[in-house]
Amino acid sequence: MSATHRRRLNQPSPDSEDSGILDERILLLVLESIKWDLQVICVTASLNRKLRATAKRLLWRQLCVYRAPRMVATLANGAPNGRIGGGWDALAKLMFYCCGCESTRHFKLSRPSPSHFARASRFSKTSGRSFLSKKCRGDLLFVSDPCEHPMGEKEDDLGIYRGVFRGFMRSKTRACLIRRQVAFEERVRCPYCGTRVWSMTRARLVPKSAARRLGSRDGRLEYFVCVNGHLHGTCWLVPLSSDEEVCDDDDDDGSEEIDGEAYNH
Amino acid sequence: MSSSNNSGKVLKLKSKDNQIFEVEESVAIQSELIKNVVEAGCDIGVIPLLTVHSKTLRNVIEWCQKHVDYVEENDSGSNEEEIKNWESEICEEGNNNGSDDEETKNWESEENNNGSDEEEAKNWESEGNNDGSNKEEVENWEWEENNDGSDEEELENWESKFVDVDKDSLYALLLAADYLSIDSLLERVIKQVADVIKQCRSVEEVRQTFGIKSDFTPEEEEEIREEISWID
């Protein structure tokens, strides 16, 4: 068993305070055996301060690595000391949670659409490229397929998507936003880490390729990027006729399926 | 009940609280740690196990003994002989042209359906094949399944009872299994801990079960509850 061989320490345990379930090694062994069950990690992170800190430092990261190894490897590449903007818990939430949608200035809704646990998600770099304006194409961005939210008979379906930048602090996108002195949104916050966000629509940084990628009508979308490089957005999805297809030309290039269903018991 | 192993060598293990346990080598080397000590030739005298209390060590030895017994009961020479008998009887029956390779080809090939091969197939395919002459082959071949899996089940039940202990004993077992490097024990105890966690329906229940005190303020508690509400 790899855990055993990796973690075998032929030394006495440090002190009795670290015994039992608080012993980090035991925790890692147990959680690994249950494949970093999301529910269990959430509970563990709520038990006491020490475990909350351990979760923040280690457990959420292990979960992300286990569920999306390629994406995490790419993202962590831009994070030298093993940390990631907004924290690993925020990334885990981004991986498994569709944040729903409310009306905003550039995107009006008749009624808000509810957030929910995401059953299965696919994040793709190629997709992300479509969301970067030409001058920012050097950045690396993962974006999910849109999650479809029906809005009733008379309206198109709503598409809600989310994504994450690699190394946002050093990205062209961020440099551009700051150079243009784009103001933060007053009423919107990042649903994943709670920080301030910029509206890319307002910043005029939404390329035409974004709508095409989503299968949406031009101009009928909006997305936000927060200071940690999390992206969340919405669009109206054009109903597809049988001879139309959504552009889907990647898969050789770092798209990753994340199975949320495996966690939902 | 346990047959003595070939070397019959006995090792002396010393617990943290200085109790000496005499254990057969075949039992003790279930622990990779001890196995390494033996293989390095350092097993002269007493092997000190600095972190394992006698109470836990006693249980660990019981686990190892049980697993050695189980392996011996299910892997004894008599079964090997039965398999050999079955193999030779298969070769004799049916389409025997004296070549074992061809024999193999005949019954492995699914496409090959002439009469002689069908008989070959019947000989080793025990399911649905219960005429008298083949019954013995079936029984010999299916020696594992013929136990109704009851030995495996029996072991599983024994293991489940073994790990059904209070949490302090469970931790002690876990740490000992980790230190001594006994994979079977480690896996089983980990599974037990995981099962116990998963059965708890609330954070408070986990705290109670594992004796963990919350050191959050009420505001922090609320904040945390909010933070994880998204998985519901």
XYZ file of C-alpha atoms in Angstrom:
497
model
C 0.000 0.000 0.000
C 1.597 3.178 -1.184
C 0.566 5.198 1.861
C 2.360 2.818 4.140
C 5.488 2.742 2.124
C 5.576 6.419 1.636
C 4.882 7.367 5.209
C 6.615 4.738 7.210
C 8.603 6.434 9.932
C 10.521 4.168 12.203
C 10.541 6.741 14.899
C 8.366 7.304 17.896
C 5.491 9.714 17.447
C 6.335 13.204 18.702
C 4.025 13.867 21.608
C 0.762 12.623 22.964
C -1.019 15.787 21.919
C -0.704 14.685 18.364
C -2.066 11.263 18.995
C -5.340 9.975 17.749
C -7.186 11.504 14.884
C -5.304 14.770 15.319
C -2.119 13.017 14.327
C -1.553 14.388 10.868
C -0.229 11.145 9.529
C -3.277 9.232 10.660
C -5.545 11.840 9.170
C -3.822 11.615 5.827
C -3.930 7.831 5.855
C -7.599 7.755 6.704
C -8.607 10.384 4.185
C -6.547 8.850 1.461
C -8.286 5.538 2.090
C -11.633 7.188 1.430
C -10.320 9.035 -1.601
C -10.484 12.486 -0.030
C -14.209 12.401 0.408
C -15.444 15.951 0.160
C -18.004 15.649 2.917
C -15.499 14.168 5.329
C -12.969 16.879 4.621
C -15.573 19.544 5.273
C -16.417 17.930 8.571
C -12.763 17.539 9.488
C -12.177 21.209 8.757
C -14.957 22.117 11.173
C -13.818 20.183 14.199
C -11.319 22.516 15.801
C -8.702 25.108 14.959
C -5.875 22.736 14.426
C -7.825 20.609 12.001
C -9.132 23.640 10.207
C -5.563 24.782 9.645
C -4.514 21.310 8.513
C -7.402 21.242 6.091
C -6.429 24.601 4.659
C -2.823 23.671 4.326
C -3.071 20.066 3.195
C -6.418 18.353 2.913
C -8.140 20.571 0.389
C -5.068 20.458 -1.745
C -4.995 16.656 -1.658
C -8.601 16.606 -2.721
C -7.925 18.891 -5.670
C -4.891 16.897 -6.695
C -6.785 13.648 -6.495
C -9.754 14.834 -8.467
C -8.034 16.991 -11.076
C -4.371 16.052 -11.160
C -3.561 17.627 -14.511
C -5.298 20.878 -13.874
C -3.750 21.207 -10.438
C -0.299 20.395 -11.744
C -0.683 23.194 -14.272
C -2.049 25.658 -11.739
C 0.512 24.840 -9.094
C 3.212 25.421 -11.639
C 2.454 29.081 -11.307
C 2.501 28.841 -7.512
C 6.048 28.406 -6.297
C 5.514 27.768 -2.608
C 2.667 25.327 -3.029
C 0.027 27.881 -2.269
C -2.634 28.961 -4.654
C -4.445 32.270 -4.927
C -7.536 32.191 -2.754
C -6.582 28.907 -1.144
C -7.129 25.285 -2.037
C -10.520 25.254 -0.379
C -11.680 27.944 -2.786
C -10.383 25.902 -5.698
C -12.168 22.802 -4.419
C -15.369 24.776 -4.230
C -14.814 26.073 -7.726
C -14.362 22.542 -8.953
C -17.598 21.270 -7.466
C -19.987 24.151 -7.126
C -22.048 25.958 -9.680
C -22.664 29.344 -8.139
C -25.987 30.169 -9.741
C -26.767 33.632 -11.001
C -28.445 36.888 -10.106
C -29.237 39.909 -12.188
C -26.374 42.281 -12.761
C -25.991 45.517 -14.620
C -24.966 43.942 -17.873
C -26.940 40.797 -17.525
C -30.559 40.946 -16.563
C -32.585 38.064 -15.285
C -36.259 37.765 -14.549
C -35.370 35.786 -11.462
C -32.176 34.456 -9.854
C -31.037 30.959 -10.662
C -30.055 28.744 -7.771
C -26.570 27.530 -6.969
C -25.941 23.821 -6.561
C -23.404 21.097 -6.158
C -21.951 20.291 -9.567
C -22.435 16.729 -10.668
C -19.708 16.550 -13.260
C -17.545 19.278 -14.653
C -15.061 19.574 -17.408
C -12.414 22.261 -17.278
C -10.400 23.066 -20.336
C -7.476 25.294 -21.261
C -8.585 25.537 -24.844
C -11.952 26.710 -23.663
C -10.238 29.215 -21.442
C -8.348 30.675 -24.359
C -11.629 31.740 -25.909
C -12.269 33.940 -22.913
C -9.036 35.860 -23.190
C -8.842 38.959 -25.299
C -6.104 38.955 -27.928
C -3.576 40.882 -25.947
C -4.016 38.543 -22.999
C -3.709 35.302 -24.909
C -0.424 34.519 -23.211
C -2.340 33.882 -19.986
C -3.469 30.447 -18.981
C -7.079 30.070 -17.996
C -9.198 27.002 -17.362
C -12.932 27.357 -17.931
C -15.705 24.834 -17.402
C -18.404 23.873 -19.825
C -21.528 25.916 -19.153
C -23.930 24.420 -16.666
C -27.411 24.603 -18.119
C -30.138 26.226 -16.066
C -33.545 26.182 -17.707
C -35.474 29.414 -17.193
C -38.868 28.330 -18.348
C -40.691 27.997 -21.626
C -40.429 31.591 -22.736
C -36.743 32.109 -22.136
C -33.537 30.600 -23.374
C -31.575 28.436 -21.005
C -29.056 30.113 -18.788
C -25.480 28.898 -18.993
C -23.332 29.308 -15.909
C -19.628 28.666 -16.064
C -16.581 29.134 -13.896
C -12.849 29.058 -14.242
C -9.461 29.805 -12.804
C -6.287 31.531 -13.978
C -2.858 30.178 -13.474
C -0.615 32.643 -11.673
C -3.136 35.471 -11.907
C -0.915 37.912 -10.026
C 1.547 37.886 -12.889
C -0.991 37.661 -15.690
C -1.506 40.025 -18.625
C -5.195 40.137 -17.805
C -4.568 41.561 -14.389
C -1.996 44.024 -15.718
C -4.528 45.158 -18.267
C -7.291 45.620 -15.717
C -5.041 47.673 -13.502
C -3.662 49.730 -16.342
C -7.152 50.590 -17.482
C -8.042 51.407 -13.921
C -11.145 49.297 -14.063
C -13.159 49.672 -10.877
C -14.299 46.730 -8.817
C -17.940 45.767 -8.983
C -20.013 47.228 -6.216
C -22.456 44.446 -5.681
C -20.717 41.324 -6.815
C -18.204 39.197 -4.949
C -16.374 36.052 -5.904
C -18.592 33.130 -4.907
C -15.514 31.033 -4.266
C -13.246 33.171 -2.137
C -15.389 36.192 -1.353
C -13.023 38.801 -2.748
C -13.737 41.787 -5.032
C -14.253 41.215 -8.714
C -13.878 43.030 -11.994
C -16.503 42.751 -14.682
C -14.792 41.801 -17.904
C -17.734 43.194 -19.803
C -17.240 46.552 -18.190
C -13.511 46.326 -18.804
C -14.155 45.537 -22.465
C -12.054 42.460 -22.259
C -14.617 39.987 -23.568
C -13.597 38.620 -26.955
C -16.123 37.440 -29.519
C -14.759 33.942 -29.226
C -16.248 33.607 -25.746
C -19.839 33.634 -26.930
C -19.023 31.263 -29.766
C -17.353 28.911 -27.381
C -20.325 28.848 -25.065
C -22.899 28.490 -27.779
C -24.415 31.820 -26.926
C -25.552 34.820 -28.898
C -23.021 37.556 -29.208
C -23.163 40.065 -26.390
C -25.445 37.955 -24.275
C -22.934 37.042 -21.655
C -20.966 38.441 -18.759
C -18.183 37.198 -16.591
C -16.209 38.341 -13.594
C -12.692 37.770 -12.450
C -11.661 38.175 -8.830
C -8.330 39.287 -7.391
C -7.330 35.662 -6.909
C -7.965 34.750 -10.504
C -11.284 32.948 -10.088
C -13.730 33.468 -12.901
C -17.484 33.086 -12.861
C -19.989 34.056 -15.493
C -23.282 33.593 -17.241
C -24.688 33.563 -20.727
C -27.873 32.834 -22.597
C -27.609 29.585 -24.472
C -28.892 29.441 -27.999
C -31.213 26.500 -28.382
C -29.423 24.082 -30.672
C -31.114 22.671 -33.713
C -30.153 19.173 -34.720
C -27.652 20.286 -37.328
C -25.802 22.768 -35.216
C -22.957 21.824 -32.968
C -21.175 23.554 -30.177
C -17.537 24.065 -30.952
C -15.647 21.318 -29.266
C -12.212 21.044 -30.669
C -9.986 20.427 -27.705
C -9.305 17.423 -25.462
C -5.775 16.896 -26.579
C -4.859 19.861 -24.564
C -5.406 19.707 -20.850
C -9.113 19.409 -20.522
C -10.040 17.572 -17.398
C -13.222 15.937 -16.257
C -14.071 16.283 -12.635
C -16.586 13.919 -11.217
C -18.580 15.528 -8.479
C -21.028 12.661 -8.377
C -18.509 10.419 -6.698
C -18.744 12.543 -3.608
C -22.401 13.001 -3.291
C -23.789 10.534 -0.777
C -4.367 -25.122 15.496
C -1.539 -23.350 13.781
C 0.932 -25.652 12.239
C 4.471 -24.841 13.170
C 6.449 -23.252 10.405
C 9.567 -24.765 9.039
C 12.200 -22.854 10.940
C 10.291 -22.912 14.238
C 12.322 -19.925 15.283
C 11.017 -17.788 18.071
C 11.670 -14.078 18.372
C 11.590 -11.966 21.482
C 9.760 -8.669 21.182
C 9.890 -6.051 23.887
C 7.058 -3.606 24.367
C 7.378 0.020 25.351
C 6.625 -0.930 28.955
C 9.335 -3.555 28.948
C 7.266 -6.683 28.629
C 8.793 -9.469 26.603
C 6.697 -11.402 24.115
C 7.903 -14.620 22.557
C 6.553 -14.923 19.065
C 7.126 -17.361 16.245
C 9.137 -15.820 13.455
C 6.497 -16.615 10.848
C 4.016 -14.614 12.857
C 6.315 -11.729 13.705
C 7.471 -11.117 10.177
C 3.978 -10.062 9.185
C 5.491 -6.815 10.344
C 7.759 -5.409 7.641
C 9.754 -3.684 10.316
C 10.511 -6.915 12.111
C 11.036 -8.721 8.832
C 13.736 -6.202 7.940
C 15.382 -6.644 11.299
C 15.453 -10.409 10.817
C 16.721 -10.211 7.279
C 19.472 -7.880 8.332
C 20.493 -10.458 10.878
C 19.829 -8.155 13.829
C 17.332 -10.375 15.546
C 19.697 -11.624 18.187
C 18.321 -11.189 21.640
C 15.385 -8.917 22.062
C 13.803 -6.619 19.485
C 12.634 -3.444 21.210
C 9.425 -1.860 19.938
C 9.735 1.535 21.472
C 6.330 2.923 20.763
C 4.071 -0.055 21.249
C 2.503 -0.699 24.616
C 2.127 -4.310 25.769
C -1.652 -4.087 25.666
C -1.550 -3.123 22.008
C 1.291 -5.468 21.157
C -0.678 -8.394 22.533
C -3.527 -7.555 20.162
C -1.190 -7.012 17.250
C 0.365 -10.419 17.808
C -3.088 -11.946 17.906
C -3.844 -10.324 14.545
C -0.644 -11.635 13.020
C -1.222 -15.108 14.378
C -4.727 -15.197 12.972
C -3.487 -14.182 9.561
C -0.723 -16.737 9.521
C -3.254 -19.417 10.513
C -5.639 -18.326 7.814
C -3.041 -18.459 5.096
C -1.906 -21.892 6.186
C -5.414 -23.285 6.312
C -6.161 -22.136 2.828
C -2.945 -22.805 1.137
C -1.845 -26.213 2.397
C -0.154 -28.899 0.311
C -3.281 -31.075 0.129
C -4.970 -28.562 -2.105
C -2.030 -28.385 -4.422
C -2.234 -32.105 -4.819
C -5.908 -31.951 -5.661
C -5.216 -29.440 -8.380
C -2.552 -31.693 -9.854
C -5.025 -34.604 -9.924
C -7.585 -32.504 -11.684
C -5.071 -31.317 -14.226
C -4.005 -34.807 -15.136
C -7.581 -36.048 -15.399
C -8.450 -33.279 -17.777
C -5.525 -34.192 -19.954
C -6.669 -37.833 -20.069
C -10.242 -37.195 -21.038
C -11.537 -35.927 -24.299
C -9.400 -35.166 -27.243
C -6.027 -36.304 -26.107
C -3.442 -36.330 -28.843
C -0.618 -36.328 -26.379
C 0.252 -32.701 -26.802
C -0.391 -30.431 -23.858
C -0.025 -27.284 -25.881
C -2.696 -28.330 -28.213
C -4.896 -29.329 -25.342
C -4.621 -25.809 -24.087
C -5.475 -24.364 -27.434
C -8.512 -26.523 -27.756
C -10.232 -25.508 -24.622
C -9.127 -21.925 -24.587
C -10.400 -21.161 -28.027
C -13.994 -20.056 -27.955
C -14.401 -20.337 -31.676
C -13.336 -23.925 -31.759
C -16.532 -25.938 -31.464
C -16.111 -29.400 -32.836
C -17.286 -32.268 -30.702
C -14.012 -33.166 -29.059
C -13.407 -29.637 -27.942
C -16.806 -29.363 -26.455
C -15.947 -32.174 -24.202
C -12.712 -30.466 -23.284
C -14.662 -27.377 -22.439
C -17.129 -29.282 -20.337
C -14.405 -30.820 -18.289
C -13.088 -27.568 -16.983
C -16.192 -25.464 -17.062
C -17.780 -26.530 -13.864
C -20.891 -24.399 -14.049
C -23.923 -26.312 -15.122
C -21.859 -29.404 -15.503
C -22.890 -31.826 -12.848
C -22.871 -35.328 -14.234
C -21.176 -37.833 -11.985
C -17.904 -38.299 -13.827
C -17.049 -34.656 -13.842
C -18.224 -33.848 -10.401
C -14.983 -34.716 -8.744
C -12.985 -32.502 -11.098
C -15.367 -29.734 -10.406
C -14.942 -30.062 -6.684
C -11.193 -30.276 -6.893
C -10.884 -27.380 -9.268
C -13.239 -25.205 -7.390
C -11.502 -25.678 -4.098
C -11.641 -22.033 -3.331
C -15.257 -21.505 -4.157
C -16.158 -24.823 -2.643
C -15.580 -23.381 0.763
C -18.560 -21.145 0.084
C -16.136 -18.319 0.759
C -16.899 -19.100 4.377
C -13.271 -18.970 5.411
C -12.870 -15.573 3.887
C -16.108 -14.482 5.444
C -15.053 -15.901 8.754
C -11.843 -13.915 8.579
C -13.711 -10.770 7.702
C -16.040 -11.247 10.633
C -13.138 -11.897 12.916
C -11.413 -8.744 11.646
C -14.516 -6.649 12.135
C -14.840 -7.824 15.717
C -11.164 -7.172 16.244
C -11.433 -3.516 15.262
C -14.679 -2.928 17.087
C -12.996 -1.279 20.036
C -12.953 2.091 21.760
C -11.284 4.913 19.962
C -8.146 5.005 22.097
C -7.481 1.344 21.405
C -8.193 1.990 17.748
C -5.608 4.753 17.584
C -3.076 2.665 19.432
C -3.639 -0.114 16.900
C -3.368 2.317 14.034
C -0.119 3.823 15.222
C 1.300 0.381 15.983
C 0.307 -0.973 12.586
C 1.918 2.031 10.954
C 5.108 1.781 13.001
C 5.400 -1.968 12.582
C 4.344 -1.754 8.956
C 1.605 -4.371 8.977
C -0.409 -3.547 5.880
C -3.374 -5.781 6.565
C -3.898 -4.355 10.024
C -3.300 -0.797 8.929
C -5.814 -1.041 6.123
C -8.452 -2.590 8.317
C -8.107 -0.083 11.128
C -8.098 2.830 8.718
C -11.258 1.514 7.180
C -12.806 1.303 10.622
C -11.923 4.871 11.465
C -13.243 6.046 8.123
C -16.486 4.106 8.601
C -16.966 5.612 12.030
C -16.466 9.120 10.657
C -18.853 8.564 7.801
C -21.542 7.290 10.106
C -21.541 10.479 12.109
C -24.283 12.766 10.988
C -22.942 16.026 12.257
C -19.781 17.787 13.191
C -20.820 17.616 16.832
C -21.249 13.865 16.647
C -17.753 13.465 15.201
C -16.410 15.596 18.029
C -18.135 13.461 20.615
C -17.047 10.207 19.028
C -13.415 11.221 18.817
C -13.271 13.291 21.949
C -12.384 16.508 20.169
C -13.145 19.817 21.830
C -14.183 22.743 19.740
C -12.100 25.834 20.323
C -14.048 28.091 18.024
C -15.994 31.103 19.132
C -19.724 31.025 18.336
C -19.120 33.530 15.540
C -16.424 31.344 14.065
C -18.698 28.315 14.312
C -21.323 30.162 12.343
C -18.790 31.320 9.792
C -17.552 27.786 9.302
C -21.036 26.404 8.967
C -21.650 28.946 6.234
C -18.388 28.145 4.562
C -19.183 24.488 4.097
C -22.866 24.838 3.389
C -22.202 24.574 -0.339
C -21.738 20.821 -0.240
C -25.279 20.222 0.969
